[in-house]
């Protein structure tokens, strides 16, 4: 028993800060403080609460720290080395002054590895750290590696998970998530999966997000690196939870961490955005005036800026105009659709300029919100003026649409109808005639014998050429013969509009 206690204490002395924090957290102890304090706290824990479970945790942490050594036997201190047991209950400084041995060779306590910080995620609020970022260490030269980590849930943490509300069937708002990233202490790290990743929790494989299919030819599918929800496979008791991460060892270093988090939905983030980040209409006008202010050094003077009222994401009218504070453009996108898309596929990129658009930099445009309420649905674009005012661009849009529908230019309208003097009811029609067609009509009238003057003062013009005259080559002679034969010819046929086919009146 004494030998195993000495072995456990020697292992604890070789732990890094992350290992010490993991050990203390698994036993319900405080994990804050410098490494010197953590070592003394862990040694007192081993001495006062020695148990097979604690010894097992210490051994696993040591084996993950020194995978090439034989773990349990390698940390044995030679029997010839005396240990001052009375110093264990003293201060950590006095304890660390003794010689530390591994395999009978004096070994200094290693310096703590730089801590890895993960980037905060808008849809996840970290409540507690169950396992701080810990590096995945290769056990051998194989390409496929298995790394284990263990942790326990306190009764309070288990109750939080049980009593949490459901976001959707089977998904609770309080979760235990596993996050992976590159092992780098410079800056904050984004979630990054190692190759060939697989996660097994308590001997059961859990779901890891797959690849997104790419619509662009030649572009490989992209895998969304987001936290892995391991809650359904955990023991919600004081039993130890064991997580095994299978990963590809291809030269890059990765770290794994486990957190207790609260999960938000797109509706929750939208509620936060409405209450915390709305730019007033007056401030928006000042910003517009600054953009349109005359610059004497510029050769081009800008008198207005056009802004579309259509969301570039869904090609629909904006509901809640939103933009990024760091973007230079005035164009907005819909906040609701933007949050919903990032909930499904987190990219956090501005759909207008493709620059980063983190949630904390989003703001609702108060001026454009007022404009959307004051304008009708058919207005799709506005223009900001130099004084901060605006005007709709509805007329120009409608004129463009009419020009697209009709390729013919606009001409004067000529009314053509039959007067009552012919014994028929008037038949009005409006026809767009070009100047060329009008000339040809008069010419045809001359061919058929010239216009006749009606009692109402209109000129009766024959717009119909006789087929026989066309075959004979036309001319005045042919027209005169047709005129002579017209006395014996039957009455002209009537069209479906109940007026003479040969004669119409042109005013």
Coordinates of C-alpha atoms in Angstrom, one line a residue:
X1 CA 0.0 0.0 0.0
X2 CA 2.8 2.4 0.9
X3 CA 4.7 1.6 -2.3
X4 CA 1.6 2.3 -4.5
X5 CA 1.0 5.5 -2.6
X6 CA 4.6 6.6 -3.3
X7 CA 4.2 5.6 -7.0
X8 CA 1.0 7.7 -7.3
X9 CA 2.6 10.7 -5.8
X10 CA 5.6 10.5 -8.1
X11 CA 3.2 10.4 -11.1
X12 CA 1.4 13.4 -9.8
X13 CA 4.7 15.4 -9.6
X14 CA 5.3 14.8 -13.3
X15 CA 1.9 16.0 -14.4
X16 CA 1.3 19.1 -16.4
X17 CA -1.1 21.9 -15.4
X18 CA -3.9 20.4 -17.6
X19 CA -3.3 16.9 -16.1
X20 CA -3.5 18.3 -12.6
X21 CA -6.7 20.3 -13.4
X22 CA -8.2 17.1 -14.8
X23 CA -7.4 15.1 -11.8
X24 CA -8.6 17.7 -9.3
X25 CA -11.8 18.3 -11.3
X26 CA -12.6 14.6 -11.5
X27 CA -12.4 14.4 -7.7
X28 CA -14.5 17.6 -7.2
X29 CA -11.6 19.8 -6.1
X30 CA -10.8 23.3 -7.1
X31 CA -8.6 23.5 -10.2
X32 CA -7.6 27.2 -10.1
X33 CA -4.2 28.5 -9.1
X34 CA -0.6 28.2 -10.1
X35 CA 1.1 24.8 -10.8
X36 CA 2.8 24.8 -7.5
X37 CA -0.6 25.1 -5.7
X38 CA -2.1 22.4 -8.0
X39 CA 0.7 20.0 -7.2
X40 CA 0.4 20.4 -3.5
X41 CA -3.4 20.1 -3.7
X42 CA -3.1 16.9 -5.7
X43 CA -0.5 15.4 -3.4
X44 CA -2.7 16.0 -0.4
X45 CA -5.6 14.5 -2.3
X46 CA -3.7 11.3 -3.0
X47 CA -2.5 11.1 0.6
X48 CA -5.9 11.8 2.3
X49 CA -8.4 10.1 -0.1
X50 CA -6.4 7.3 -1.6
X51 CA -8.6 4.8 -3.4
X52 CA -8.4 2.4 -6.3
X53 CA -10.5 4.8 -8.5
X54 CA -8.2 7.6 -7.7
X55 CA -5.2 5.4 -8.4
X56 CA -6.7 4.4 -11.8
X57 CA -7.2 8.1 -12.8
X58 CA -3.7 9.0 -11.9
X59 CA -2.3 6.0 -13.9
X60 CA -4.4 6.9 -17.0
X61 CA -3.2 10.5 -16.9
X62 CA 0.4 9.5 -16.5
X63 CA 0.2 7.0 -19.4
X64 CA -1.3 9.7 -21.6
X65 CA 1.6 12.0 -20.5
X66 CA 4.4 9.4 -21.1
X67 CA 3.1 6.9 -23.6
X68 CA 6.5 5.4 -24.4
X69 CA 7.2 4.4 -20.8
X70 CA 5.7 1.5 -19.0
X71 CA 3.6 3.8 -16.9
X72 CA 2.9 1.9 -13.7
X73 CA 6.3 0.3 -13.3
X74 CA 8.4 3.1 -14.7
X75 CA 7.3 5.5 -12.0
X76 CA 8.4 3.3 -9.1
X77 CA 11.0 4.8 -6.9
X78 CA 13.9 2.5 -5.9
X79 CA 13.5 1.1 -2.4
X80 CA 16.8 2.6 -1.5
X81 CA 15.5 6.1 -1.8
X82 CA 13.9 7.3 1.3
X83 CA 10.7 9.4 1.3
X84 CA 9.9 11.9 4.0
X85 CA 6.2 11.2 4.4
X86 CA 5.8 13.9 7.0
X87 CA 6.6 16.4 4.3
X88 CA 3.4 15.5 2.4
X89 CA 1.2 17.4 4.8
X90 CA 3.4 20.5 4.7
X91 CA 3.4 23.3 2.2
X92 CA 3.7 22.6 -1.5
X93 CA 7.0 24.5 -1.5
X94 CA 8.6 22.1 1.0
X95 CA 7.3 19.1 -0.9
X96 CA 8.7 20.2 -4.2
X97 CA 12.2 20.7 -2.7
X98 CA 12.7 16.9 -2.6
X99 CA 14.4 15.0 -5.4
X100 CA 12.0 13.6 -8.1
X101 CA 13.0 10.3 -9.7
X102 CA 11.8 8.3 -12.7
X103 CA 13.4 4.9 -13.1
X104 CA 15.9 5.8 -10.5
X105 CA 17.2 8.9 -12.4
X106 CA 16.7 12.4 -11.2
X107 CA 14.2 14.2 -13.3
X108 CA 13.3 17.9 -13.0
X109 CA 9.6 18.9 -12.9
X110 CA 8.7 19.8 -16.5
X111 CA 7.5 23.3 -17.3
X112 CA 3.8 23.6 -18.0
X113 CA 2.8 23.5 -21.6
X114 CA 1.2 26.7 -23.0
X115 CA -2.5 26.6 -22.6
X116 CA -4.7 26.4 -25.7
X117 CA -7.7 28.7 -25.8
X118 CA -10.8 27.9 -28.0
X119 CA -12.7 30.6 -29.7
X120 CA -16.1 31.3 -28.1
X121 CA -19.1 30.2 -30.1
X122 CA -22.3 32.3 -30.4
X123 CA -24.7 29.3 -30.2
X124 CA -22.9 27.9 -27.1
X125 CA -22.4 29.4 -23.7
X126 CA -19.8 27.6 -21.6
X127 CA -21.1 26.9 -18.1
X128 CA -18.2 24.7 -16.8
X129 CA -15.0 23.1 -18.1
X130 CA -15.0 19.4 -17.5
X131 CA -11.8 18.7 -19.3
X132 CA -9.4 21.6 -20.3
X133 CA -7.7 21.5 -23.7
X134 CA -5.4 18.5 -23.6
X135 CA -3.1 17.4 -26.4
X136 CA -3.7 14.1 -28.2
X137 CA -0.5 12.2 -27.9
X138 CA 0.4 9.4 -30.3
X139 CA 1.1 6.1 -28.6
X140 CA 3.2 4.6 -31.5
X141 CA 4.1 5.2 -35.1
X142 CA 0.8 4.0 -36.5
X143 CA -1.3 6.4 -38.6
X144 CA -4.5 5.7 -36.7
X145 CA -4.3 6.6 -33.0
X146 CA -6.7 6.2 -30.0
X147 CA -6.6 8.7 -27.1
X148 CA -8.7 8.4 -24.0
X149 CA -9.9 11.0 -21.5
X150 CA -12.1 10.6 -18.5
X151 CA -14.2 12.8 -16.4
X152 CA -17.1 12.7 -13.9
X153 CA -20.3 14.7 -13.6
X154 CA -21.1 16.2 -10.2
X155 CA -24.7 15.7 -8.9
X156 CA -25.4 19.4 -9.7
X157 CA -24.2 19.1 -13.3
X158 CA -26.3 15.9 -13.8
X159 CA -29.4 17.6 -12.5
X160 CA -28.8 20.6 -14.8
X161 CA -28.8 18.2 -17.8
X162 CA -31.9 16.2 -16.6
X163 CA -33.9 19.4 -15.9
X164 CA -33.0 21.2 -19.1
X165 CA -35.6 22.1 -21.6
X166 CA -35.7 20.4 -25.0
X167 CA -34.8 22.4 -28.1
X168 CA -36.3 19.6 -30.2
X169 CA -37.0 16.0 -29.5
X170 CA -33.9 14.4 -27.9
X171 CA -31.9 17.6 -27.9
X172 CA -31.6 19.4 -24.6
X173 CA -30.6 23.0 -24.0
X174 CA -27.9 21.9 -21.5
X175 CA -25.3 19.6 -23.1
X176 CA -21.9 18.2 -22.6
X177 CA -19.9 18.8 -25.8
X178 CA -16.5 17.7 -27.0
X179 CA -14.3 20.2 -29.0
X180 CA -11.1 19.6 -30.9
X181 CA -8.6 22.1 -32.3
X182 CA -5.0 22.6 -33.3
X183 CA -2.5 22.6 -30.4
X184 CA -1.3 26.2 -30.6
X185 CA -1.0 28.8 -27.8
X186 CA -0.9 31.8 -30.1
X187 CA -4.3 33.4 -30.2
X188 CA -7.6 31.6 -29.9
X189 CA -8.2 28.4 -31.9
X190 CA -11.2 27.5 -34.0
X191 CA -12.7 24.1 -33.9
X192 CA -10.7 21.7 -36.2
X193 CA -11.2 18.0 -36.6
X194 CA -8.2 15.7 -37.1
X195 CA -8.3 13.3 -40.1
X196 CA -10.2 10.0 -39.7
X197 CA -11.9 11.2 -36.5
X198 CA -14.3 8.9 -34.6
X199 CA -15.6 9.5 -31.0
X200 CA -16.6 6.7 -28.7
X201 CA -18.3 7.5 -25.4
X202 CA -18.6 4.7 -22.8
X203 CA -18.1 2.1 -25.5
X204 CA -20.7 3.6 -27.8
X205 CA -19.9 5.6 -31.0
X206 CA -21.5 9.0 -31.1
X207 CA -22.4 11.1 -34.2
X208 CA -19.8 13.4 -35.7
X209 CA -20.9 16.0 -38.3
X210 CA -20.3 14.8 -41.8
X211 CA -19.2 16.6 -44.9
X212 CA -21.3 19.3 -46.7
X213 CA -21.7 18.5 -50.4
X214 CA -20.3 21.2 -52.7
X215 CA -22.3 22.6 -55.6
X216 CA -19.3 24.0 -57.4
X217 CA -17.4 21.7 -59.8
X218 CA -13.9 20.8 -58.7
X219 CA -14.4 21.9 -55.1
X220 CA -14.0 19.2 -52.4
X221 CA -16.8 18.8 -49.8
X222 CA -16.2 20.7 -46.6
X223 CA -16.6 19.3 -43.2
X224 CA -18.2 21.6 -40.6
X225 CA -16.0 21.6 -37.5
X226 CA -18.4 22.2 -34.6
X227 CA -18.8 20.9 -31.0
X228 CA -19.7 17.2 -30.8
X229 CA -22.7 16.6 -28.5
X230 CA -21.9 13.5 -26.3
X231 CA -24.7 14.0 -23.8
X232 CA -26.9 11.0 -24.8
X233 CA -24.1 8.5 -24.1
X234 CA -23.0 9.9 -20.7
X235 CA -23.6 8.4 -17.2
X236 CA -25.6 11.0 -15.4
X237 CA -24.3 9.9 -12.1
X238 CA -21.0 9.8 -10.2
X239 CA -19.7 7.1 -12.5
X240 CA -16.7 7.8 -14.6
X241 CA -17.3 8.7 -18.2
X242 CA -14.6 7.5 -20.7
X243 CA -14.2 9.2 -24.0
X244 CA -12.0 7.6 -26.8
X245 CA -11.0 9.8 -29.7
X246 CA -9.7 8.0 -32.8
X247 CA -7.7 10.3 -35.0
X248 CA -5.2 10.2 -37.9
X249 CA -1.6 11.0 -36.9
X250 CA -0.3 12.9 -40.0
X251 CA 2.1 15.3 -38.3
X252 CA -0.2 18.0 -36.9
X253 CA -0.9 18.3 -33.2
X254 CA -4.5 18.4 -31.9
X255 CA -6.1 19.1 -28.5
X256 CA -9.4 17.9 -27.1
X257 CA -11.6 19.6 -24.5
X258 CA -15.0 18.8 -22.8
X259 CA -17.4 21.5 -21.7
X260 CA -20.8 21.8 -20.1
X261 CA -22.6 24.3 -22.2
X262 CA -26.0 26.0 -22.8
X263 CA -27.2 25.8 -26.4
X264 CA -28.9 28.8 -28.0
X265 CA -31.2 28.8 -31.1
X266 CA -31.3 31.3 -33.9
X267 CA -34.4 32.8 -32.2
X268 CA -32.5 33.3 -29.0
X269 CA -29.6 35.1 -30.8
X270 CA -32.1 37.3 -32.7
X271 CA -33.7 38.3 -29.4
X272 CA -30.3 39.3 -28.1
X273 CA -29.6 41.2 -31.2
X274 CA -32.8 43.2 -31.0
X275 CA -32.2 44.2 -27.4
X276 CA -28.5 44.8 -27.5
X277 CA -27.4 45.9 -31.0
X278 CA -29.6 48.4 -32.8
X279 CA -28.1 51.4 -34.5
X280 CA -30.4 54.5 -34.2
X281 CA -31.8 56.1 -37.3
X282 CA -30.0 59.4 -36.5
X283 CA -26.6 57.7 -36.2
X284 CA -27.3 56.0 -39.6
X285 CA -28.0 59.4 -41.2
X286 CA -24.8 60.8 -39.9
X287 CA -22.9 57.9 -41.3
X288 CA -24.6 58.3 -44.7
X289 CA -23.7 62.0 -44.7
X290 CA -20.1 61.2 -43.9
X291 CA -19.9 58.9 -46.9
X292 CA -21.5 61.4 -49.2
X293 CA -19.6 64.4 -47.9
X294 CA -17.8 66.3 -50.8
X295 CA -14.1 65.5 -51.0
X296 CA -12.1 68.3 -52.8
X297 CA -9.3 65.9 -53.7
X298 CA -11.7 63.5 -55.4
X299 CA -12.4 64.0 -59.1
X300 CA -15.8 62.4 -58.9
X301 CA -18.6 63.8 -56.7
X302 CA -21.1 61.3 -55.3
X303 CA -24.6 62.7 -54.9
X304 CA -26.4 59.6 -53.8
X305 CA -26.0 56.0 -52.8
X306 CA -28.5 53.3 -53.9
X307 CA -29.4 50.5 -51.5
X308 CA -31.5 47.5 -52.4
X309 CA -34.4 46.5 -50.2
X310 CA -34.0 42.9 -51.4
X311 CA -32.0 40.5 -49.1
X312 CA -28.9 39.1 -51.0
X313 CA -29.3 35.8 -49.2
X314 CA -32.9 34.8 -50.1
X315 CA -33.8 37.3 -52.8
X316 CA -36.8 38.5 -50.8
X317 CA -37.7 41.8 -49.3
X318 CA -35.8 42.6 -46.1
X319 CA -37.6 41.9 -42.8
X320 CA -35.0 43.0 -40.3
X321 CA -32.1 44.9 -42.0
X322 CA -28.8 43.9 -40.5
X323 CA -25.1 44.6 -41.3
X324 CA -21.6 44.3 -39.9
X325 CA -20.1 47.3 -38.1
X326 CA -16.7 46.7 -39.7
X327 CA -18.1 46.6 -43.3
X328 CA -17.9 49.8 -45.4
X329 CA -21.0 49.2 -47.5
X330 CA -24.6 50.4 -46.6
X331 CA -26.3 47.3 -48.1
X332 CA -28.0 45.2 -45.5
X333 CA -29.1 41.5 -45.3
X334 CA -31.9 39.9 -43.3
X335 CA -30.9 39.2 -39.7
X336 CA -33.4 36.3 -39.2
X337 CA -32.3 34.4 -42.3
X338 CA -28.6 35.1 -41.6
X339 CA -28.8 33.6 -38.1
X340 CA -30.8 30.6 -39.3
X341 CA -28.3 29.8 -42.0
X342 CA -25.4 30.0 -39.6
X343 CA -27.2 27.8 -37.1
X344 CA -27.3 25.1 -39.8
X345 CA -23.9 25.8 -41.4
X346 CA -21.8 28.2 -39.4
X347 CA -19.7 30.4 -41.7
X348 CA -20.3 33.9 -40.2
X349 CA -19.4 35.6 -43.4
X350 CA -21.0 38.8 -44.8
X351 CA -23.1 37.9 -47.8
X352 CA -22.4 41.3 -49.4
X353 CA -18.6 41.6 -49.2
X354 CA -17.6 38.1 -48.0
X355 CA -15.7 39.5 -45.0
X356 CA -15.9 38.0 -41.5
X357 CA -19.2 38.8 -39.8
X358 CA -19.1 37.5 -36.2
X359 CA -22.2 37.8 -34.1
X360 CA -20.8 40.3 -31.7
X361 CA -20.3 42.8 -34.6
X362 CA -23.8 42.5 -36.1
X363 CA -26.2 45.5 -35.8
X364 CA -29.7 46.3 -36.9
X365 CA -30.0 49.3 -39.2
X366 CA -32.6 51.6 -37.5
X367 CA -33.0 53.9 -40.5
X368 CA -33.6 51.2 -43.0
X369 CA -36.1 49.6 -40.6
X370 CA -38.1 52.8 -40.7
X371 CA -37.9 53.0 -44.5
X372 CA -39.2 49.4 -44.9
X373 CA -42.2 50.4 -42.8
X374 CA -42.9 53.5 -44.8
X375 CA -42.5 52.0 -48.3
X376 CA -44.8 49.7 -50.1
X377 CA -43.9 46.2 -51.2
X378 CA -43.4 47.1 -54.9
X379 CA -40.4 49.4 -54.0
X380 CA -37.3 47.4 -54.3
X381 CA -34.6 50.1 -54.2
X382 CA -34.0 53.5 -52.6
X383 CA -31.3 56.2 -52.8
X384 CA -29.7 58.0 -49.9
X385 CA -29.0 61.7 -50.6
X386 CA -26.3 63.9 -49.3
X387 CA -28.4 65.5 -46.6
X388 CA -29.3 62.1 -45.1
X389 CA -32.7 61.9 -46.7
X390 CA -33.8 59.2 -49.1
X391 CA -36.1 58.7 -52.1
X392 CA -37.7 55.6 -53.6
X393 CA -36.6 54.5 -57.1
X394 CA -39.9 53.0 -58.2
X395 CA -40.6 54.9 -61.5
X396 CA -37.3 54.1 -63.1
X397 CA -37.8 50.4 -62.2
X398 CA -41.3 50.3 -63.8
X399 CA -40.0 52.1 -66.9
X400 CA -37.2 49.5 -67.2
X401 CA -39.7 46.7 -66.9
X402 CA -42.0 48.2 -69.6
X403 CA -39.0 48.7 -71.9
X404 CA -38.0 45.0 -71.5
X405 CA -41.6 43.8 -72.2
X406 CA -41.9 45.8 -75.4
X407 CA -39.0 46.3 -77.7
X408 CA -41.0 48.8 -79.9
X409 CA -40.5 52.5 -79.3
X410 CA -43.4 54.8 -78.4
X411 CA -45.2 56.6 -81.3
X412 CA -48.4 58.8 -81.7
X413 CA -51.7 56.9 -81.8
X414 CA -54.0 57.2 -84.8
X415 CA -57.7 56.4 -84.4
X416 CA -59.2 54.5 -87.3
X417 CA -63.0 54.0 -87.4
X418 CA -65.9 53.8 -89.8
X419 CA -68.3 56.8 -89.7
X420 CA -72.1 56.4 -89.5
X421 CA -72.4 57.8 -93.0
X422 CA -71.6 54.4 -94.5
X423 CA -74.5 52.9 -92.8
X424 CA -72.5 51.0 -90.2
X425 CA -71.8 51.6 -86.5
X426 CA -68.5 53.1 -85.7
X427 CA -65.6 50.7 -85.0
X428 CA -62.8 52.3 -83.1
X429 CA -59.3 50.9 -82.7
X430 CA -56.1 52.3 -81.5
X431 CA -53.0 51.3 -83.4
X432 CA -49.4 52.4 -83.1
X433 CA -48.2 53.4 -86.6
X434 CA -44.8 54.4 -87.5
X435 CA -44.1 57.3 -89.8
X436 CA -43.1 54.9 -92.6
X437 CA -46.3 52.9 -92.3
X438 CA -48.4 56.1 -92.4
X439 CA -46.7 57.1 -95.7
X440 CA -47.4 53.7 -97.2
X441 CA -51.0 54.0 -96.2
X442 CA -51.4 57.3 -98.1
X443 CA -49.6 55.8 -101.0
X444 CA -52.0 52.9 -101.1
X445 CA -54.9 55.4 -101.0
X446 CA -53.6 57.1 -104.0
X447 CA -53.3 53.8 -105.8
X448 CA -56.9 52.9 -105.2
X449 CA -58.2 56.2 -106.4
X450 CA -57.4 58.7 -103.7
X451 CA -59.1 59.5 -100.5
X452 CA -62.8 60.4 -100.3
X453 CA -64.1 63.2 -98.1
X454 CA -66.9 62.2 -95.7
X455 CA -69.6 64.5 -94.5
X456 CA -68.0 64.5 -91.1
X457 CA -64.8 66.0 -92.6
X458 CA -62.8 62.8 -92.6
X459 CA -60.9 61.3 -95.5
X460 CA -61.9 57.8 -96.6
X461 CA -58.8 55.9 -97.5
X462 CA -58.8 52.5 -99.2
X463 CA -56.1 50.4 -97.5
X464 CA -56.7 47.2 -99.4
X465 CA -54.9 46.4 -102.6
X466 CA -56.7 44.2 -105.2
X467 CA -54.9 40.9 -105.7
X468 CA -55.4 41.1 -109.5
X469 CA -53.8 44.5 -109.7
X470 CA -50.8 43.2 -107.9
X471 CA -50.4 40.3 -110.3
X472 CA -50.7 42.6 -113.4
X473 CA -48.0 44.9 -112.0
X474 CA -50.2 47.6 -110.4
X475 CA -50.3 51.0 -111.9
X476 CA -53.0 53.5 -112.8
X477 CA -54.4 51.6 -115.7
X478 CA -55.2 48.5 -113.7
X479 CA -56.9 50.6 -111.0
X480 CA -59.2 52.3 -113.6
X481 CA -60.3 49.0 -115.0
X482 CA -61.1 47.8 -111.5
X483 CA -63.1 51.0 -111.0
X484 CA -65.2 50.4 -114.1
X485 CA -65.9 46.8 -113.2
X486 CA -66.9 47.7 -109.7
X487 CA -70.4 48.8 -110.7
X488 CA -71.3 45.3 -111.7
X489 CA -69.4 43.6 -108.9
X490 CA -71.3 42.4 -105.8
X491 CA -71.2 44.3 -102.5
X492 CA -68.0 44.1 -100.6
X493 CA -67.7 41.4 -98.0
X494 CA -68.1 42.4 -94.4
X495 CA -65.5 41.3 -91.8
X496 CA -66.2 40.0 -88.4
X497 CA -66.2 43.6 -87.0
X498 CA -69.2 44.5 -89.1
X499 CA -67.7 47.2 -91.3
X500 CA -66.6 47.4 -94.9
X501 CA -63.4 45.7 -95.7
X502 CA -62.3 48.1 -98.4
X503 CA -63.0 51.5 -96.8
X504 CA -62.0 53.0 -93.5
X505 CA -61.9 56.6 -92.3
X506 CA -58.6 58.0 -91.1
X507 CA -58.6 61.2 -89.1

